[in-house]
Short mmCIF file of C-alpha atoms and ligand atoms in Angstrom, two decimals:
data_model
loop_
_atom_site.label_atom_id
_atom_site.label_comp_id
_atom_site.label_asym_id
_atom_site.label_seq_id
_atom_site.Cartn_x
_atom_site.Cartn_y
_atom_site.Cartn_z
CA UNK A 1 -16.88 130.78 70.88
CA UNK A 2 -15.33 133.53 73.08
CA UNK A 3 -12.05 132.75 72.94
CA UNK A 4 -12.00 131.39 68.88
CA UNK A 5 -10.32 134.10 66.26
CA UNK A 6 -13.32 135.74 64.46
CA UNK A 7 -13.49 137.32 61.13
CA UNK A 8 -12.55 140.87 60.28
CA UNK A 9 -15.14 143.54 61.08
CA UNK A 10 -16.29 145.33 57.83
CA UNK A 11 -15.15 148.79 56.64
CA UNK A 12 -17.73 151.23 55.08
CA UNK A 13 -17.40 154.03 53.53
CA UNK A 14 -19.50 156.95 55.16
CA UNK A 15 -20.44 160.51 52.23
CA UNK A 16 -19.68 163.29 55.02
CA UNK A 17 -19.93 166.92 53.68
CA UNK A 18 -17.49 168.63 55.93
CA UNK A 19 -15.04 165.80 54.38
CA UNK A 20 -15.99 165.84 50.97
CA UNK A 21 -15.72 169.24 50.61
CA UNK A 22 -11.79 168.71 51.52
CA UNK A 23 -11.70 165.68 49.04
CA UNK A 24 -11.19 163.41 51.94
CA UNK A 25 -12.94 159.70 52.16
CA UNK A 26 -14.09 159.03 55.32
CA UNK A 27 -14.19 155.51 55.94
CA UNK A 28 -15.48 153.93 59.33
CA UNK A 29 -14.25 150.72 60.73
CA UNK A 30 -17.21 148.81 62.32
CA UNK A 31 -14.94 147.26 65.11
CA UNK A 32 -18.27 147.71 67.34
CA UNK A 33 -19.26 144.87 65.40
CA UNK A 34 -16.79 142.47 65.86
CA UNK A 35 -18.88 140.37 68.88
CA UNK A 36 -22.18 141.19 70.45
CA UNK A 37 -21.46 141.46 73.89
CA UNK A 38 -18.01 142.74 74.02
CA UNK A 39 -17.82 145.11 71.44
CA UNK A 40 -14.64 147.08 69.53
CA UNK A 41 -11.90 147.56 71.99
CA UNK A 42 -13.30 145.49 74.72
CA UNK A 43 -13.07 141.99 72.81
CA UNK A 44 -9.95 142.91 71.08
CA UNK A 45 -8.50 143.36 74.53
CA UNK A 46 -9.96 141.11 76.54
CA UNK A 47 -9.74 137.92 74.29
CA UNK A 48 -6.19 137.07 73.97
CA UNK A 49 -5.99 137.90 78.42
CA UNK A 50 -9.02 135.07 78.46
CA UNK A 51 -7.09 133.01 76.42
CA UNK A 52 -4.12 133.24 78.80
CA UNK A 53 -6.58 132.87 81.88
CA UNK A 54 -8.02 129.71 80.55
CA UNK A 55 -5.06 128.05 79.76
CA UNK A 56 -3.15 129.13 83.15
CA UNK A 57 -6.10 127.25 84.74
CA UNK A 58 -7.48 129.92 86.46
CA UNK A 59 -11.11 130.10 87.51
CA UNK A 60 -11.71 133.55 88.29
CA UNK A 61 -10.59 137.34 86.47
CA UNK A 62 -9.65 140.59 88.78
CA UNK A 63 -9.93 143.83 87.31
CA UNK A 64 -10.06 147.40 88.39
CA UNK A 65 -12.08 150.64 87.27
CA UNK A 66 -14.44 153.63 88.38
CA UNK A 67 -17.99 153.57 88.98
CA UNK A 68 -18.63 153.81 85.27
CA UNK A 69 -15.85 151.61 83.94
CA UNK A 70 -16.69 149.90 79.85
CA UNK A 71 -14.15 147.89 80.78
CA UNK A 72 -15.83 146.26 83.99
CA UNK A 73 -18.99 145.78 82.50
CA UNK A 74 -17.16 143.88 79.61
CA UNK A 75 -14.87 141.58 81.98
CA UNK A 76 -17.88 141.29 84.29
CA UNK A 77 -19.95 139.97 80.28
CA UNK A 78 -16.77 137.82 79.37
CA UNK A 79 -16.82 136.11 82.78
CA UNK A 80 -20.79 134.85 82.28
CA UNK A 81 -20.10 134.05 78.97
CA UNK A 82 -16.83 131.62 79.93
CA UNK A 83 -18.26 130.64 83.21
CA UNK A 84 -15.42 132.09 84.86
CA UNK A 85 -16.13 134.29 88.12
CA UNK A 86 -15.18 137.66 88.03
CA UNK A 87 -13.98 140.40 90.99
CA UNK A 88 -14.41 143.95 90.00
CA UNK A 89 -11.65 146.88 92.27
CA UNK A 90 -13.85 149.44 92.31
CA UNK A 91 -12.42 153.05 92.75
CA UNK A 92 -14.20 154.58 95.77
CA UNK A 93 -14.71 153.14 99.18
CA UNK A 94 -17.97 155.80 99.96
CA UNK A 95 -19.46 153.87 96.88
CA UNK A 96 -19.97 151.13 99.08
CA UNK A 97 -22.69 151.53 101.00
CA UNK A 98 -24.79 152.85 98.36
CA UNK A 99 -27.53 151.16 95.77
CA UNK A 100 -25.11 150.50 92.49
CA UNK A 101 -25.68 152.50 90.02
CA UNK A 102 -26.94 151.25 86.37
CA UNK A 103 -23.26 149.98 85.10
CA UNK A 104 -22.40 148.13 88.42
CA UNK A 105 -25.58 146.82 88.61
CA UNK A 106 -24.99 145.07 85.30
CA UNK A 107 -21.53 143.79 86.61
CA UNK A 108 -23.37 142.50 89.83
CA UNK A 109 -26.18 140.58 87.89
CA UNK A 110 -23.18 138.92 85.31
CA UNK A 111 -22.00 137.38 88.47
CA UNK A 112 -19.01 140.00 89.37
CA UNK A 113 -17.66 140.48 92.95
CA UNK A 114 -17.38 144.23 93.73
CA UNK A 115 -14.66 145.23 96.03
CA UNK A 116 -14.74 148.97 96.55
CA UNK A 117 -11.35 150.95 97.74
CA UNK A 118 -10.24 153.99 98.48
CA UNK A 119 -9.23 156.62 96.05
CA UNK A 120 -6.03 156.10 97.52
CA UNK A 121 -5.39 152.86 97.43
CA UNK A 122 -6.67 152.64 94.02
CA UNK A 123 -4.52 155.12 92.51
CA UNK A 124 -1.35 153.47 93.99
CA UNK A 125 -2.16 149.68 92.98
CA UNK A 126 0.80 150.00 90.68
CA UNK A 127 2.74 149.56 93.78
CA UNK A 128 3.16 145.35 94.42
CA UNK A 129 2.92 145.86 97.72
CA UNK A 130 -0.68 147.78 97.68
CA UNK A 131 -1.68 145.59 95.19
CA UNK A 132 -0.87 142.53 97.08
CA UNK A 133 -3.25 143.74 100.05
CA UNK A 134 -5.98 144.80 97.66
CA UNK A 135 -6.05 141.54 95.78
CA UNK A 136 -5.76 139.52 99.33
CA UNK A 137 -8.85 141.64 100.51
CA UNK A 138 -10.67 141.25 97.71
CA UNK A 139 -10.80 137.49 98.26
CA UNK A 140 -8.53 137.61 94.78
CA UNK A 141 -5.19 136.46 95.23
CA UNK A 142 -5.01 133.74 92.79
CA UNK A 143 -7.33 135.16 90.04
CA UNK A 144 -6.25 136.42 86.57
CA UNK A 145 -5.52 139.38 86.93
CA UNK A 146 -6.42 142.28 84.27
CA UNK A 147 -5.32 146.18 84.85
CA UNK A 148 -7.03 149.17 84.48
CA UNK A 149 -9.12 150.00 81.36
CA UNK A 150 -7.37 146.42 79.80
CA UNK A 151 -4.34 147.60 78.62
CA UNK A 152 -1.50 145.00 79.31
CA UNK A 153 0.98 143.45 76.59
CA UNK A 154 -1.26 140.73 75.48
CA UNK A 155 -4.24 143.53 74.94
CA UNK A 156 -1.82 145.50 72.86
CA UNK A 157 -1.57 142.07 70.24
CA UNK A 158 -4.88 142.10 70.10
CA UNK A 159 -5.31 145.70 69.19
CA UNK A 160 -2.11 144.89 66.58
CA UNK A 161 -4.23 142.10 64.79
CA UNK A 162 -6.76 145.16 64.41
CA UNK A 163 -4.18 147.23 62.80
CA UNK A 164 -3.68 143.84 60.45
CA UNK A 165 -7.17 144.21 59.36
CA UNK A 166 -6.59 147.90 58.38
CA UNK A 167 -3.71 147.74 55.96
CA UNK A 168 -3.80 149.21 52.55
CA UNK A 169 -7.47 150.33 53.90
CA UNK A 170 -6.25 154.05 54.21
CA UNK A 171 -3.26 156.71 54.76
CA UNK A 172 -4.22 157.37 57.70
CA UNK A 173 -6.51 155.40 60.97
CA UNK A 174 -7.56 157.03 63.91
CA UNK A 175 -8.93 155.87 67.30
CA UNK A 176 -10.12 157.47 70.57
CA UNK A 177 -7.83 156.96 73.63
CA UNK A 178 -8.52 156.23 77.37
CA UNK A 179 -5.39 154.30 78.45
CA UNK A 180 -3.70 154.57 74.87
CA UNK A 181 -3.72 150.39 75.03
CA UNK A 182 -5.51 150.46 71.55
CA UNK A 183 -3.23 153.17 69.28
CA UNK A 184 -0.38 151.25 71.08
CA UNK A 185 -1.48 147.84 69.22
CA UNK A 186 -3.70 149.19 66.16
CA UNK A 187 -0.33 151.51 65.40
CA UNK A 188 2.05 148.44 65.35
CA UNK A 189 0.07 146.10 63.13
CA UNK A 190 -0.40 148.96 60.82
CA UNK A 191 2.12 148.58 57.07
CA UNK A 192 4.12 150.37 55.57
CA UNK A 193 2.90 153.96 54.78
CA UNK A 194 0.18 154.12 57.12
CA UNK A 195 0.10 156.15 60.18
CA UNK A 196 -2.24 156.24 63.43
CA UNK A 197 -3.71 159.08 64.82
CA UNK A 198 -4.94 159.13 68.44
CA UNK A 199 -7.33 161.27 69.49
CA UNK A 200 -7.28 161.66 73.74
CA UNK A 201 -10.81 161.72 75.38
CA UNK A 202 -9.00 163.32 78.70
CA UNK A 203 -6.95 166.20 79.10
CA UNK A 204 -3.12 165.81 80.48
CA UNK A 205 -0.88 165.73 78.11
CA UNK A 206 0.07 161.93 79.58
CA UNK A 207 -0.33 159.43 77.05
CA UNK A 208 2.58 159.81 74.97
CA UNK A 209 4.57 158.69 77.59
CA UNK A 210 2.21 155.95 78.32
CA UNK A 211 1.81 154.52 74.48
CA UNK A 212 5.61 154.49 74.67
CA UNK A 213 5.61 152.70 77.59
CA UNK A 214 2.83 150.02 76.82
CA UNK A 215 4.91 149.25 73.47
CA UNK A 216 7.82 149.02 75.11
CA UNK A 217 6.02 146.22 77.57
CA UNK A 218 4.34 145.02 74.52
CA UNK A 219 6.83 144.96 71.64
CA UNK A 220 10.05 145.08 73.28
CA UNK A 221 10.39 149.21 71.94
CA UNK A 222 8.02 151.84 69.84
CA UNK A 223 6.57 150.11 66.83
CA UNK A 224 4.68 151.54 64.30
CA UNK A 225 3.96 155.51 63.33
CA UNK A 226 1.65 157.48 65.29
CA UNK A 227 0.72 160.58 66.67
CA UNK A 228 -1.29 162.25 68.93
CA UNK A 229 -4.29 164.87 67.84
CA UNK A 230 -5.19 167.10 71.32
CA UNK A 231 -7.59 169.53 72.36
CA UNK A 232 -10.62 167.23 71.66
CA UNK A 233 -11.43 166.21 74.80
CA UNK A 234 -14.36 169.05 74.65
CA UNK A 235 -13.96 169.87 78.84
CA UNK A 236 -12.63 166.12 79.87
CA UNK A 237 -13.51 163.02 80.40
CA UNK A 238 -17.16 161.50 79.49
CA UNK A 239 -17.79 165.72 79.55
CA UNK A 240 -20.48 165.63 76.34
CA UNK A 241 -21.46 169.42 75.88
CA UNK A 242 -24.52 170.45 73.45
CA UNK A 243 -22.89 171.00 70.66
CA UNK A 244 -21.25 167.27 70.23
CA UNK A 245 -23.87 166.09 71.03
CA UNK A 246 -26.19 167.72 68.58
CA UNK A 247 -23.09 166.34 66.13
CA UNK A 248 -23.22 162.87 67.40
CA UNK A 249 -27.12 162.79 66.68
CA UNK A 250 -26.90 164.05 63.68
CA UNK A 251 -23.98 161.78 62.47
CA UNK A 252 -25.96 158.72 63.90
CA UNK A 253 -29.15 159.94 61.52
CA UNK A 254 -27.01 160.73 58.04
CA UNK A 255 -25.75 157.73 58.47
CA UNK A 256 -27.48 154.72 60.64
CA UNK A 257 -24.19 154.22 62.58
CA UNK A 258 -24.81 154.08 66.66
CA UNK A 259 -22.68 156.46 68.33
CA UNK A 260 -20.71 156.22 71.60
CA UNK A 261 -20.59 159.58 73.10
CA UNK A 262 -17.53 159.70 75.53
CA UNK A 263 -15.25 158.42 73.12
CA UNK A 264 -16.16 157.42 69.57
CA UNK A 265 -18.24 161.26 69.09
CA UNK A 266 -15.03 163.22 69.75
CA UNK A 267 -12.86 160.92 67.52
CA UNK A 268 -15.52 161.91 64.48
CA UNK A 269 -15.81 165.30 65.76
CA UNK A 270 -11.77 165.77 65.35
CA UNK A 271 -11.30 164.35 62.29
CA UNK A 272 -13.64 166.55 60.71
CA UNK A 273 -11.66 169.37 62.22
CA UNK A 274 -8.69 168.23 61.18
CA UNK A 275 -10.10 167.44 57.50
CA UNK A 276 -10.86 171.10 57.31
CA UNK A 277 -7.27 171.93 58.94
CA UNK A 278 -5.91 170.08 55.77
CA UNK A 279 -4.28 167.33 58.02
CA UNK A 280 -5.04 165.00 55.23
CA UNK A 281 -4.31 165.02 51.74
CA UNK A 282 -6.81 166.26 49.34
CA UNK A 283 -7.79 162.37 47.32
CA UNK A 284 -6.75 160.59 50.09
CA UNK A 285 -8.30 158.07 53.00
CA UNK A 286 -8.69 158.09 56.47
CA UNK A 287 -10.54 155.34 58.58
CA UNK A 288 -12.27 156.14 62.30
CA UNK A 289 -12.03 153.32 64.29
CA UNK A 290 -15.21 152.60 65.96
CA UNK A 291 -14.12 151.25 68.96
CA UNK A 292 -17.73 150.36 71.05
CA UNK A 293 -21.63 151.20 71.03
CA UNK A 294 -23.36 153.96 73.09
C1 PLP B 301 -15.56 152.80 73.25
C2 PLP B 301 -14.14 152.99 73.64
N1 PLP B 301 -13.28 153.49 72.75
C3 PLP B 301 -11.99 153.71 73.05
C4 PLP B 301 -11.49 153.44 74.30
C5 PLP B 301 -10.06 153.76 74.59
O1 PLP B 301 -9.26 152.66 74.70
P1 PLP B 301 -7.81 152.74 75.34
O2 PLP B 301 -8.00 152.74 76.83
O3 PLP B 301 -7.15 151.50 74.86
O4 PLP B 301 -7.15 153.97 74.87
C6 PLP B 301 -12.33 152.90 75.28
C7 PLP B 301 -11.79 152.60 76.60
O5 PLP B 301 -12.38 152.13 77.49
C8 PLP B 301 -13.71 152.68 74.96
O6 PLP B 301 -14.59 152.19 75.86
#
């Protein structure tokens, strides 16, 4: 059931003042939808690496992330739900000792092994050699292993069959960014005459570089248009100050729609600015993709 193709999530249109006063539709694409326990980005990323897992023969997943990591809570979900064991890196050693908090306790009860490492270590596991001795240690040398936040080639076809889904939906389709694994994908399974905008929940000025670089791994070079809309990260990441907030809630009661704060709020939140900026025509489209729950 976790592993089988499943059907499109649906696409509703939303009536948003600040948009409809530019003559923009603002359509949302219920990608939070698409499965119950791994929702929006998570299953589109995940399921084609459990594929791969399953039919390499391998019995347990590895993944890495921070004490608060989506993305380990959703491996940690996908490895009850398969029966596969699951090892979670966790980024900081000084965590160890300490009662979990709320989102590793949920990885501990779906049955995931928590390895905690230094911040050093964990921000050089790019390196094969580091990442040889932190897989060894963790007891998870022959596991599956996923990176960081998900984002690896066969993620990035995932995310492109979401792009399939989208075409001749709108002009324009936007989508929060972590890693930049999603806009990577969702911008080359986009047609002809569409464009993706990526909105970055940190600050840095990095992920252009790294979307290039994922679609390079992914698609052999850059595929797809897209572009990057900054200065909405409103003070960094999963930083959630009064005043989106008091936009998220009131979003969430115009219009029944659940939503996620560290990343889904500031992609709405921008593309209202950037309706009133004029960033799309007046008459035409643009779709948020709503890529998780709160
Ligand atoms: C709800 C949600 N939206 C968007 C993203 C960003 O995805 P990406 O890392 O592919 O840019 C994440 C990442 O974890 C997420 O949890």
């Amino acid at each position: 059931m976790l592993l089988r193709e499943r059907p499109p999530s649906p696409v509703a249109e939303v009536r948003e003042p600040r948009f409809e006063r530019c003559g923009v539709r603002l359509l949302l694409k219920r990608d939070d939808l698409v499965h119950p326990e791994l929702p929006g980005n998570k299953w589109r990323k995940l399921a084609p690496n459990l594929r791969a897992a399953v039919a390499g023969g391998h019995r347990e997943l590895v993944t890495f992330g921070g004490a608060y990591s989506n993305h380990l809570r959703a491996t940690a979900a996908a490895g009850r739900l398969l029966g596969l064991g699951t090892v979670g890196v966790v980024r900081g050693d000084e965590l160890a000792g300490r009662p979990l908090n709320d989102s590793l306790a949920r990885c501990a009860a779906d049955g995931m092994r928590l390895h905690f490492v230094s911040r050093s270590d964990y921000r050089r596991k790019a390196e094969p050699a580091v990442l040889a001795r932190l897989l060894e240690a963790a007891g998870a040398a022959s596991a599956y292993a996923v990176p960081e936040g998900g984002s690896n080639a066969l993620a990035l076809e995932g995310c492109a069959a979401l792009g399939r889904e989208l075409r001749g939906v709108s002009e324009a389709v936007a989508v929060a960014c972590g890693t930049g694994g999603t806009l990577a994908g969702l911008a080359a399974g986009l047609g002809p005459g569409q464009r993706a905008i990526g909105v970055p929940v940190l600050a840095g000025g990095f992920l252009g570089g790294e979307v290039r670089s994922l679609q390079q791994q992914a698609f052999g070079g850059p595929a797809g248009d897209w572009s990057l809309a900054e200065g909405f990260d409103h003070g960094g990441y999963a930083r959630v100050p009064a005043a989106l907030e008091a936009f998220a809630a009131g979003f969430e009661d115009r219009h029944g729609v659940p939503v996620e704060r560290i990343y889904v709020a500031k992609l709405l939140w921008a593309l209202a600015e950037l309706a009133e900026r004029g960033e799309f025509p007046r008459g035409s489209a643009v779709t948020a993709v709503v890529t998780g729950r709160p």
